[in-house]
Amino acid sequence: MTILVNKETRVLVQGITGGAGSFHTRQMIDAGTTLVAGVTPGKGGQKFDDKVPIFDTVAEAQRQTGANASVIFVPAPFAGDAIMECIETGMTLAVCITEGIPTVDMLKVRAFLEGSKTRLVGPNCPGLIAPPIKQKLGITPHQVTRPGRIGVISRSGTLTYEAIGQLTALGYGQSTCVGIGGDPVGGMDFIDTLTQFEQDDDTDAVLMIGEIGGTAEEQAAAFIKDNMKKPVAAFIAGATAPPGKRMGHAGAIIAGGKGTAAEKIAALKEAGVKVSPTPAELGKTLVSAL
Amino acid sequence: MKIHEYQAKELFRRYGIPVPQGDVAFDVQRAEQIATELIKETNNETVVVKAQIHAGGRGKGGGVKVVQGAAAANQAAAAIMGMNLITHQTGPEGKQVGRLLVEQGMDIARELYVGLVVDREKRQICLMTSTEGGMEIEEVAANTPEKILKAWFDPKTGLLPFKARELAFGLGLTGKQVGKGVKIMQALTELFIREDASLLEINPLVVTKQDDIIALDGKINFDDNASYRQKSHEEMRDATEENPVEAEAAALGFSYVGMDGDIGCCVNGAGLAMATMDIIKHEGGEPANFLDVGGGADAETVKKAFKIILTDDRVKAIFVNIFGGILRCDVLAEGVVGAVQEMGISVPLVVRLEGTNVDIGRKILADSGLKINAAADMADGAKLVVGLARG
């Protein structure tokens, strides 16, 4: 199986009528996703591209279509609310693509997630894609993926595509690729996702892409050392990043001397993880770890 | 976004957090006038003149002077205003002082520390306090971590009073100091949440001989993601403190950070943009910049990006590294060719494209007759551009 999604996953899109929402809804349908509904408040009753029914609320969409996962393209000022609507409705999976959500809103979302049955992927991420079952919940270019048995986790969007592209070129397909996002406060982290891959019978190894900022990679390294039997390869972006500067992602900043690439690479190597020396050898490094 | 100490203190006042009496001066004459008024109102000859720059360590760098009387305040202001202040946070080039905060002096009994940060691990806000006010908190954390007391809270419940009391007693506050300390901590948490701060620090928070608790310093950073709902913060922006190229790039929706090298980078996506700098360095070159032009990248975007990159005249070659995916590489390639022709770019260009129609894209670049090198992959592109920058 794949992780987080399966053949029974029924996807709705929050913000389906917006620019990014409509473009990527078409892409998701093209990729084979079971896309059953869209939500745009005030546009309930209409149909997207004459196919996908649109509802005013997530609850209504769920009742009418049995949707159990949501992909969120709602603009940043309203995205925190959209995620909480998803949680309240009892969606099993919320994937938030939106970039630029205020941290205070995400801290509220985290408090709201506590004790709920929803798993949150993102925000500020490309979402996830499971090539073996053709389910794409996000914006990853499915054209570069290939069904297979490698799991991919990443804090970065285009670097995820890079990793997938390199694996595919080497003939190694992917079981599930999860972009966990570049914000300081988000949903699933490396450990949550690694746990899923470790338990997944159809994943043989994991390629993990981290970057500067925070200590999630160091914690992941400790987790891998103690809990992972499957091989893990990694890359950390930002070895050349100067301290105190935010490198594009809200969460990519070396603060108070903490969160450097060097520390993360050392922790991962210490845990037995093969670390790719450059972003051009992501695929090669994973293959060498098998 | 960062703001000055005097602006942070104005916000403190609004939230009921006691600060010393004082005002900001943009010239020496006004500084003396503020000092004269302060002395009259407070009946206290002690006046503090503080340089206002977006960096810590101002005292050690000579940017803070405690003086007696208005004439001495004038002299101190004249010495600090316009000086190039170098601290451990400004870098060796320092920062020129254009604003002064003139404040009343305080009878200090104890110096404490209070700070609020987002704890990424716990996904909550962390309130940190310490009895070691006036020292760098990183230093305290490294040498005497037991002297830092912490409490965590989320914006849903805020800081519960019992947690604030625990910290107040832990700091050794006594009698009516406890209530005052609790009130300040709760006001700070409210400020942090309502104003969308990303970092807030008072170092030192002082206990006076009169049992008052006062914020002697103040530092606030705001979450840029929340600027759309914090319009009043824009008035606090000091453009002289910001890198003009970074600001120009931000206005275009790009993320740019200047570096010291000579290879310009144009990349889509923050992770790939960082990784591109890394691979240039790995191949023996030095990146001139970090530039993330966003997830997509069309002709217009590429043109704007070149303009930003070329504001740095040290740039000897440019590396365009675009992972298209959904975007078609032939469209991207035409965009790059169009931008180079229109702008008459003279430095050599290496373009690495990946995604749909990549072969057609490379052919368009090769057939353009321009100084554009189409790279086979990222490693090839990095090697090429490092070679070209060396000449």
XYZ file of C-alpha atoms in Angstrom:
681
model
C 0.000 0.000 0.000
C 0.873 3.648 -0.066
C 0.846 5.934 2.949
C -1.819 8.477 3.994
C -3.984 7.796 0.938
C -5.456 4.670 -0.638
C -7.855 3.730 -3.431
C -10.797 4.654 -1.206
C -9.578 8.210 -0.669
C -12.194 10.640 -1.991
C -10.770 14.091 -2.508
C -12.366 17.499 -2.275
C -10.684 20.789 -3.144
C -11.168 23.868 -0.964
C -10.741 26.946 -3.113
C -11.538 25.047 -6.334
C -12.581 28.145 -8.292
C -9.424 30.205 -7.612
C -6.523 30.480 -10.068
C -4.219 27.890 -8.511
C -7.147 25.780 -7.303
C -8.740 25.379 -10.726
C -5.442 24.821 -12.575
C -4.295 22.132 -10.181
C -7.725 20.512 -9.892
C -7.490 19.799 -13.626
C -3.970 18.455 -13.132
C -5.115 16.217 -10.273
C -7.961 14.818 -12.361
C -5.501 14.275 -15.219
C -3.240 12.346 -12.821
C -6.111 9.986 -12.002
C -7.155 11.317 -8.574
C -10.597 10.397 -7.239
C -11.718 14.012 -7.067
C -15.331 14.174 -5.927
C -16.080 17.730 -4.833
C -15.035 21.339 -4.601
C -15.782 23.938 -1.937
C -16.059 27.671 -2.556
C -18.363 29.556 -0.171
C -21.097 31.243 -2.208
C -20.701 29.033 -5.269
C -22.576 25.992 -3.956
C -24.732 24.312 -6.589
C -22.409 25.133 -9.486
C -20.170 22.619 -11.223
C -16.463 22.914 -11.907
C -15.719 22.209 -15.592
C -19.253 20.758 -15.831
C -18.024 17.767 -13.826
C -17.140 18.399 -10.205
C -19.973 19.557 -7.907
C -19.212 22.656 -5.841
C -20.493 23.158 -2.288
C -20.621 26.108 0.117
C -19.166 24.199 3.058
C -16.894 21.224 3.672
C -19.591 19.565 5.812
C -22.091 19.719 2.952
C -19.539 18.365 0.464
C -18.753 15.500 2.799
C -22.433 14.610 3.286
C -23.197 14.672 -0.426
C -20.078 13.014 -1.832
C -18.441 11.036 0.971
C -15.239 13.048 0.591
C -12.680 12.113 3.260
C -9.621 14.168 2.283
C -9.188 17.788 1.334
C -6.640 19.754 -0.661
C -6.597 23.413 0.327
C -5.743 26.218 -2.123
C -7.520 28.925 -0.114
C -5.585 32.261 0.060
C -3.359 32.727 3.134
C -5.638 35.076 5.128
C -8.395 32.427 5.109
C -6.371 29.228 4.960
C -6.088 28.662 8.721
C -9.872 28.785 8.940
C -10.170 26.398 5.984
C -7.906 23.868 7.710
C -9.961 24.088 10.911
C -13.171 23.594 8.924
C -11.622 20.410 7.578
C -10.643 19.192 11.045
C -14.078 19.988 12.482
C -15.753 18.039 9.668
C -13.653 15.001 10.488
C -11.669 14.714 7.257
C -8.973 12.091 7.762
C -6.495 14.081 5.698
C -6.011 17.808 5.088
C -3.355 18.877 2.602
C -2.691 22.614 2.617
C -0.747 23.983 -0.353
C -1.100 27.680 0.561
C 2.057 29.671 1.262
C 2.210 32.675 3.588
C -0.158 31.730 6.440
C 0.601 33.794 9.587
C 2.368 31.702 12.236
C -0.176 32.701 14.895
C -2.907 31.149 12.723
C -0.921 27.934 12.407
C -0.398 27.824 16.182
C -4.200 27.999 16.544
C -4.547 25.194 13.986
C -2.076 23.078 15.977
C -4.145 23.555 19.141
C -7.257 22.672 17.134
C -5.647 19.499 15.736
C -5.031 18.169 19.241
C -7.185 15.077 19.801
C -8.737 15.179 16.304
C -8.545 12.352 13.772
C -7.249 14.600 10.986
C -3.712 14.407 9.676
C -2.410 17.678 8.284
C 0.184 17.859 5.502
C 1.676 21.324 4.958
C 1.056 24.219 4.645
C 3.451 25.809 2.145
C 4.037 22.471 0.447
C 3.457 20.610 -2.836
C 1.181 18.085 -1.107
C 1.476 14.381 -1.711
C 1.307 11.943 -4.578
C 0.999 8.150 -4.595
C 1.947 6.989 -8.106
C 1.019 3.282 -7.654
C -2.647 4.185 -7.080
C -2.683 7.394 -9.134
C -3.825 9.599 -6.275
C -2.399 13.113 -6.277
C -3.395 15.570 -3.568
C -1.390 18.640 -4.446
C 0.717 20.165 -7.171
C 3.617 17.751 -7.730
C 4.136 17.335 -11.497
C 2.868 13.774 -11.858
C 4.548 13.627 -15.281
C 7.932 13.033 -13.589
C 6.719 10.332 -11.180
C 6.683 6.583 -11.697
C 5.015 3.855 -9.619
C 7.485 2.063 -7.389
C 8.737 1.399 -3.859
C 10.692 4.471 -2.730
C 9.169 6.918 -0.253
C 10.054 10.614 -0.517
C 9.672 13.253 2.239
C 10.671 16.866 1.769
C 10.384 20.355 3.237
C 10.807 21.893 -0.208
C 8.660 21.854 -3.358
C 10.901 21.969 -6.401
C 13.561 19.974 -4.584
C 10.947 17.226 -4.144
C 10.356 17.236 -7.910
C 14.103 17.135 -8.404
C 14.330 14.066 -6.144
C 11.433 12.331 -7.887
C 12.838 13.172 -11.320
C 16.246 11.736 -10.442
C 14.742 8.538 -8.994
C 12.536 8.061 -12.047
C 15.486 8.631 -14.403
C 17.402 5.888 -12.568
C 14.441 3.529 -12.934
C 13.312 3.717 -9.312
C 9.618 4.477 -8.886
C 7.944 5.984 -5.845
C 5.361 4.596 -3.417
C 4.331 7.966 -1.953
C 5.957 11.405 -2.065
C 5.070 13.778 0.747
C 5.962 17.470 0.827
C 5.682 18.435 4.489
C 6.227 22.143 3.872
C 8.636 24.974 4.552
C 6.879 26.821 7.372
C 8.124 26.927 10.979
C 4.830 25.513 12.271
C 3.011 22.906 10.208
C 1.331 19.516 10.283
C 3.082 16.166 9.880
C 6.828 16.282 10.431
C 9.658 13.997 9.343
C 9.104 11.573 12.224
C 5.346 11.232 11.591
C 5.998 10.521 7.929
C 8.991 8.215 8.513
C 6.826 6.202 10.939
C 4.271 5.670 8.181
C 6.899 4.623 5.650
C 8.528 2.206 8.099
C 5.142 0.475 8.557
C 4.282 0.447 4.859
C 4.870 -2.977 3.255
C 5.188 -1.445 -0.175
C 7.958 1.019 0.639
C 11.528 -0.295 0.598
C 13.532 2.837 1.370
C 13.076 6.547 2.042
C 14.661 9.643 0.524
C 14.424 12.564 2.911
C 15.087 16.193 1.898
C 15.646 18.692 4.687
C 16.890 22.229 4.860
C 18.324 24.757 7.308
C 16.221 26.044 10.227
C 14.764 24.348 13.292
C 15.824 20.935 14.560
C 13.370 18.604 12.799
C 16.179 16.830 10.904
C 18.181 16.218 14.079
C 15.113 14.710 15.755
C 14.445 12.649 12.630
C 18.041 11.378 12.775
C 17.556 10.179 16.361
C 14.281 8.530 15.348
C 15.874 6.789 12.371
C 18.688 5.450 14.522
C 16.305 3.943 17.068
C 13.308 2.942 14.982
C 13.961 2.554 11.259
C 14.955 -0.738 9.693
C 14.511 0.514 6.142
C 17.394 2.397 4.548
C 17.157 6.185 4.512
C 19.120 8.589 2.316
C 19.020 12.346 2.767
C 19.987 15.749 1.468
C 20.068 19.012 3.414
C 19.751 22.263 1.460
C 21.381 25.471 2.641
C 24.999 24.635 3.469
C 25.961 28.011 1.970
C 23.135 30.004 3.592
C 24.278 32.901 5.806
C 23.022 32.962 9.428
C 20.074 35.163 10.392
C 18.685 35.359 6.852
C 15.375 33.833 5.833
C 16.011 31.783 2.703
C 12.673 31.964 0.887
C 10.795 29.586 3.172
C 9.510 31.143 6.398
C 11.114 28.265 8.304
C 14.502 28.287 6.553
C 16.579 30.444 8.867
C 19.642 29.836 11.007
C 18.683 31.511 14.302
C 20.976 31.956 17.305
C 23.563 29.701 15.655
C 21.037 26.814 15.534
C 19.636 25.042 12.502
C 22.739 24.882 10.312
C 23.126 22.351 7.516
C 26.382 21.107 9.057
C 24.666 20.120 12.339
C 21.871 18.330 10.495
C 24.216 16.462 8.160
C 26.372 15.369 11.105
C 23.325 14.103 13.027
C 22.026 12.164 10.018
C 25.403 10.606 9.237
C 25.759 9.638 12.874
C 22.414 7.831 12.568
C 23.708 5.826 9.611
C 21.885 7.843 6.959
C 23.649 8.303 3.612
C 23.764 12.024 2.874
C 23.948 13.255 -0.703
C 26.863 15.692 -1.148
C 25.025 17.729 -3.802
C 21.436 18.154 -5.022
C 22.465 16.443 -8.276
C 23.043 13.092 -6.541
C 19.778 12.621 -4.625
C 18.712 9.592 -6.649
C 22.191 8.096 -6.814
C 22.648 8.386 -3.044
C 19.337 6.656 -2.351
C 20.237 3.814 -4.714
C 23.609 3.398 -2.982
C 21.777 3.013 0.353
C 19.675 0.071 -0.889
C 10.148 42.877 9.756
C 12.244 44.463 12.475
C 11.480 47.681 14.330
C 13.463 50.041 16.535
C 13.585 49.974 20.330
C 11.631 53.233 20.617
C 8.876 51.797 18.406
C 8.759 48.604 20.476
C 8.419 50.745 23.605
C 5.521 52.687 22.078
C 3.767 49.345 21.583
C 4.659 48.316 25.160
C 3.027 51.518 26.433
C -0.128 50.741 24.481
C -0.322 47.286 26.110
C 0.270 48.647 29.606
C 3.879 47.503 29.941
C 5.836 50.153 31.888
C 8.742 51.791 30.045
C 10.996 54.720 31.019
C 9.810 58.179 30.022
C 11.479 59.347 26.852
C 11.185 60.170 23.183
C 12.925 59.717 19.852
C 15.149 62.391 18.293
C 16.243 62.685 14.678
C 18.797 65.409 15.442
C 21.045 66.524 18.299
C 19.078 69.677 19.098
C 15.877 67.721 19.632
C 17.765 65.216 21.773
C 18.882 68.008 24.116
C 15.369 69.415 24.235
C 13.947 66.001 25.240
C 16.627 65.709 27.938
C 15.769 69.159 29.336
C 12.072 68.283 29.510
C 12.771 64.889 31.102
C 14.975 66.426 33.815
C 12.284 68.973 34.613
C 9.463 66.425 34.736
C 11.241 63.666 36.637
C 13.449 65.812 38.856
C 16.295 63.503 37.914
C 19.500 64.678 36.204
C 20.340 61.204 34.883
C 19.547 60.827 31.189
C 20.256 57.940 28.819
C 21.014 58.500 25.129
C 20.635 55.363 23.012
C 21.461 54.788 19.330
C 18.508 53.330 17.421
C 19.632 50.703 14.921
C 18.252 47.258 14.113
C 21.006 45.379 15.920
C 21.889 44.307 19.431
C 25.114 44.960 21.325
C 24.759 48.745 20.984
C 26.090 49.442 24.479
C 29.371 47.586 23.935
C 29.777 49.332 20.577
C 29.589 52.791 22.192
C 26.028 53.553 21.105
C 24.564 54.027 24.604
C 25.609 56.758 27.046
C 24.348 57.508 30.566
C 24.942 61.205 31.405
C 24.059 63.897 33.954
C 22.269 67.014 32.749
C 21.054 68.411 29.432
C 24.405 69.779 28.283
C 26.023 66.374 28.711
C 23.067 64.822 26.874
C 23.751 67.169 23.983
C 27.388 66.079 23.896
C 26.444 62.401 24.044
C 23.862 62.848 21.280
C 26.401 64.682 19.099
C 28.877 61.850 19.601
C 26.414 59.073 18.750
C 24.318 60.664 15.988
C 25.800 59.841 12.601
C 28.424 57.478 14.010
C 29.068 54.183 12.261
C 28.098 51.759 14.998
C 29.725 48.345 14.818
C 28.333 45.550 16.992
C 28.479 41.759 16.840
C 25.149 41.865 14.991
C 25.869 44.583 12.404
C 28.751 42.818 10.700
C 32.128 44.528 10.211
C 30.639 47.254 7.994
C 28.512 48.603 10.878
C 25.399 50.752 10.683
C 25.060 54.522 10.596
C 23.025 55.993 13.457
C 20.216 58.350 12.371
C 17.868 58.171 15.350
C 18.345 58.476 19.104
C 16.164 57.496 22.023
C 16.527 59.883 24.976
C 15.203 58.483 28.258
C 15.146 59.122 32.003
C 17.668 57.178 34.091
C 16.484 54.452 36.468
C 17.464 53.302 39.968
C 18.079 49.687 39.115
C 17.916 47.015 41.817
C 17.823 43.903 39.615
C 18.094 43.102 35.915
C 15.924 40.303 34.504
C 15.297 38.897 31.045
C 11.993 38.148 29.286
C 11.657 36.793 25.765
C 8.955 35.231 23.606
C 9.668 32.995 20.627
C 7.812 30.443 18.551
C 8.983 27.017 19.699
C 9.013 25.062 16.452
C 9.467 21.753 18.232
C 6.498 22.110 20.603
C 4.472 24.183 18.106
C 3.619 26.644 20.843
C 4.811 30.052 21.928
C 7.535 29.890 24.550
C 7.918 32.565 27.219
C 11.479 32.551 28.525
C 12.625 34.386 31.605
C 15.922 34.595 33.384
C 17.460 36.231 36.425
C 20.500 37.038 34.286
C 19.234 40.231 32.663
C 21.664 42.223 30.552
C 23.493 39.116 29.336
C 23.074 37.481 25.926
C 20.383 34.830 26.398
C 22.271 32.393 24.123
C 25.212 32.691 26.503
C 23.028 32.039 29.558
C 21.445 29.056 27.793
C 24.871 27.603 27.013
C 26.536 28.178 30.398
C 23.788 28.207 33.024
C 20.648 26.725 31.467
C 19.120 26.233 34.921
C 18.791 30.010 35.179
C 16.264 30.071 32.322
C 12.636 29.454 33.269
C 10.137 28.693 30.514
C 6.381 28.442 30.031
C 4.551 27.398 26.882
C 1.141 28.463 25.619
C -0.948 28.553 22.461
C -2.941 31.475 21.069
C -6.213 29.706 21.874
C -5.816 29.872 25.664
C -3.051 32.451 26.036
C -0.676 32.423 29.008
C -2.557 31.081 32.000
C -2.128 33.185 35.177
C -0.712 30.302 37.221
C 2.080 29.804 34.703
C 2.941 33.514 34.875
C 2.939 33.318 38.692
C 5.251 30.314 38.616
C 7.727 32.319 36.553
C 7.358 35.429 38.723
C 8.140 33.494 41.899
C 10.877 31.620 40.079
C 12.520 34.946 39.241
C 12.530 35.796 42.946
C 9.984 38.589 42.697
C 8.436 39.405 46.077
C 5.499 41.341 47.504
C 3.824 43.649 45.043
C 6.507 42.889 42.444
C 4.788 39.539 41.783
C 1.514 41.065 40.593
C 3.370 43.592 38.452
C 5.506 40.875 36.876
C 2.493 38.685 36.106
C 0.686 41.624 34.521
C 3.685 42.389 32.302
C 4.080 38.778 31.175
C 0.402 38.515 30.293
C 0.474 41.833 28.436
C 3.506 40.643 26.455
C 1.772 37.430 25.414
C -1.274 39.419 24.322
C 0.946 41.777 22.333
C 2.786 38.854 20.720
C -0.443 37.255 19.500
C -2.430 40.361 18.546
C 0.429 42.080 16.734
C 1.680 38.879 15.017
C 5.171 39.071 16.468
C 7.717 36.404 15.618
C 10.174 37.415 18.351
C 9.921 39.670 21.376
C 12.646 40.441 23.859
C 13.143 42.686 26.868
C 16.721 42.619 28.018
C 16.914 43.881 30.642
C 13.558 44.031 32.338
C 14.518 45.891 35.504
C 13.223 45.913 39.042
C 13.777 49.421 40.439
C 14.624 50.365 43.993
C 11.047 51.639 44.171
C 9.739 48.085 43.412
C 8.592 49.011 39.927
C 9.202 46.653 37.005
C 10.171 48.426 33.810
C 11.182 47.438 30.269
C 14.556 49.131 29.891
C 15.011 47.737 26.399
C 12.699 46.300 23.750
C 13.044 44.261 20.622
C 10.184 43.076 18.415
C 10.241 41.260 15.067
C 6.997 40.804 13.160
C 5.827 37.830 11.107
C 5.959 39.005 7.472
C 3.165 36.569 6.580
C 0.783 38.644 8.701
C 1.618 42.060 7.215
C -1.696 42.078 5.302
C -3.602 42.421 8.585
C -1.080 44.608 10.431
C -1.224 47.711 8.271
C -0.125 50.033 11.088
C 3.236 48.250 11.289
C 4.156 49.574 7.862
C 4.550 53.062 9.375
C 7.296 51.651 11.590
C 9.361 50.399 8.653
C 12.786 52.090 8.447
C 13.888 51.767 4.818
C 17.459 52.792 5.697
C 17.758 49.579 7.717
C 16.795 47.365 4.787
C 18.808 46.065 1.885
C 17.412 47.954 -1.161
C 17.837 45.016 -3.553
C 16.111 42.627 -1.145
C 13.248 45.110 -0.787
C 12.945 45.553 -4.555
C 12.915 41.779 -5.047
C 10.271 41.366 -2.347
C 8.062 43.922 -4.109
C 8.245 41.715 -7.218
C 7.228 38.663 -5.204
C 10.756 37.222 -5.218
C 12.909 36.188 -2.335
C 16.477 37.513 -2.678
C 19.472 37.374 -0.374
C 22.754 38.929 -1.489
C 25.959 36.895 -1.092
C 29.630 37.716 -1.670
C 30.332 35.646 -4.800
C 30.204 36.312 -8.543
C 27.719 33.744 -9.888
C 24.152 35.026 -10.132
C 21.401 32.467 -9.501
C 17.850 32.408 -10.855
C 15.894 29.461 -9.471
C 12.271 28.460 -8.890
C 11.556 27.294 -5.359
C 13.368 28.085 -2.107
C 14.813 24.621 -1.496
C 16.183 24.319 -5.019
C 17.505 27.898 -4.804
C 19.474 27.028 -1.664
C 20.631 23.767 -3.215
C 21.797 25.642 -6.325
C 24.059 27.861 -4.211
C 25.325 24.719 -2.483
C 26.243 22.962 -5.720
C 28.014 26.074 -7.087
C 30.124 26.132 -3.934
C 30.677 22.378 -4.226
C 32.086 22.909 -7.729
C 34.481 25.553 -6.428
C 32.486 28.691 -7.280
C 30.877 31.372 -5.126
C 27.194 32.303 -5.458
C 26.369 36.029 -5.732
C 22.846 35.570 -4.501
C 19.968 33.419 -3.374
C 16.994 34.073 -5.622
C 13.700 32.216 -5.501
C 11.386 33.456 -8.246
C 8.489 31.321 -7.004
C 7.029 28.007 -8.072
C 6.385 28.905 -11.705
C 8.695 30.925 -13.945
C 7.591 32.566 -17.182
C 9.378 34.969 -19.565
C 8.329 38.078 -17.650
C 9.503 36.545 -14.366
C 12.890 35.623 -15.835
C 13.343 39.167 -17.152
C 12.621 40.706 -13.762
C 14.936 38.203 -12.115
C 17.840 39.117 -14.444
C 17.321 42.773 -13.599
C 17.555 42.035 -9.882
C 20.604 39.774 -10.277
C 22.464 42.339 -12.401
C 22.075 45.141 -9.833
C 25.111 43.418 -8.303
C 27.972 44.433 -10.613
C 30.213 41.664 -9.287
C 28.146 39.089 -11.188
C 30.307 37.461 -13.881
C 27.941 34.685 -14.962
C 24.343 33.641 -14.347
C 22.980 30.177 -13.616
C 19.303 29.688 -14.414
C 18.102 26.497 -12.749
C 14.424 25.807 -13.364
C 12.580 22.603 -12.620
C 9.503 23.078 -14.766
C 7.476 19.986 -14.116
C 4.102 21.183 -15.251
C 5.557 24.221 -17.033
C 6.727 23.461 -20.548
C 10.448 23.872 -21.111
C 10.014 25.178 -24.667
C 7.963 28.086 -23.312
C 10.571 28.700 -20.592
C 13.425 28.594 -23.111
C 11.693 31.115 -25.362
C 11.226 33.305 -22.317
C 14.921 33.182 -21.441
C 15.977 33.901 -25.039
C 13.518 36.813 -25.210
C 14.778 38.266 -21.936
C 18.434 38.060 -22.999
C 17.751 39.691 -26.380
C 15.590 42.437 -24.988
C 17.909 43.292 -22.109
C 21.166 42.825 -24.025
C 22.706 40.756 -21.246
C 26.482 40.590 -21.671
C 27.493 38.074 -18.988
C 27.501 34.402 -19.971
C 24.428 32.430 -19.083
C 24.017 28.774 -18.190
C 20.494 27.435 -18.321
C 19.392 24.149 -16.874
C 15.786 23.249 -17.584
C 13.937 20.134 -16.558
C 10.388 19.086 -17.246
C 8.033 18.624 -20.184
C 9.508 19.206 -23.696
C 12.989 19.585 -22.294
C 14.687 18.608 -25.581
C 12.832 21.255 -27.580
C 13.706 23.763 -24.855
C 17.424 22.977 -25.069
C 17.336 23.253 -28.859
C 15.725 26.698 -28.662
C 18.559 27.819 -26.364
C 21.261 26.311 -28.557
C 19.838 27.785 -31.780
C 19.372 31.273 -30.355
C 22.831 32.468 -31.395
C 23.175 34.057 -27.963
C 25.744 33.385 -25.254
C 23.467 30.822 -23.655
C 24.815 27.466 -22.575
C 22.230 24.721 -22.205
C 23.252 22.370 -19.402
C 22.520 18.646 -19.571
C 21.718 18.493 -15.847
C 22.259 20.403 -12.610
C 25.808 19.167 -11.976
C 26.810 19.918 -15.568
C 25.266 23.387 -15.265
C 27.121 24.130 -12.039
C 30.464 23.041 -13.538
C 29.855 25.122 -16.659
C 28.911 28.292 -14.810
C 31.831 28.032 -12.381
C 34.189 27.708 -15.358
C 32.630 30.684 -17.141
C 32.802 32.897 -14.037
C 36.518 32.168 -13.785
C 36.853 33.502 -17.341
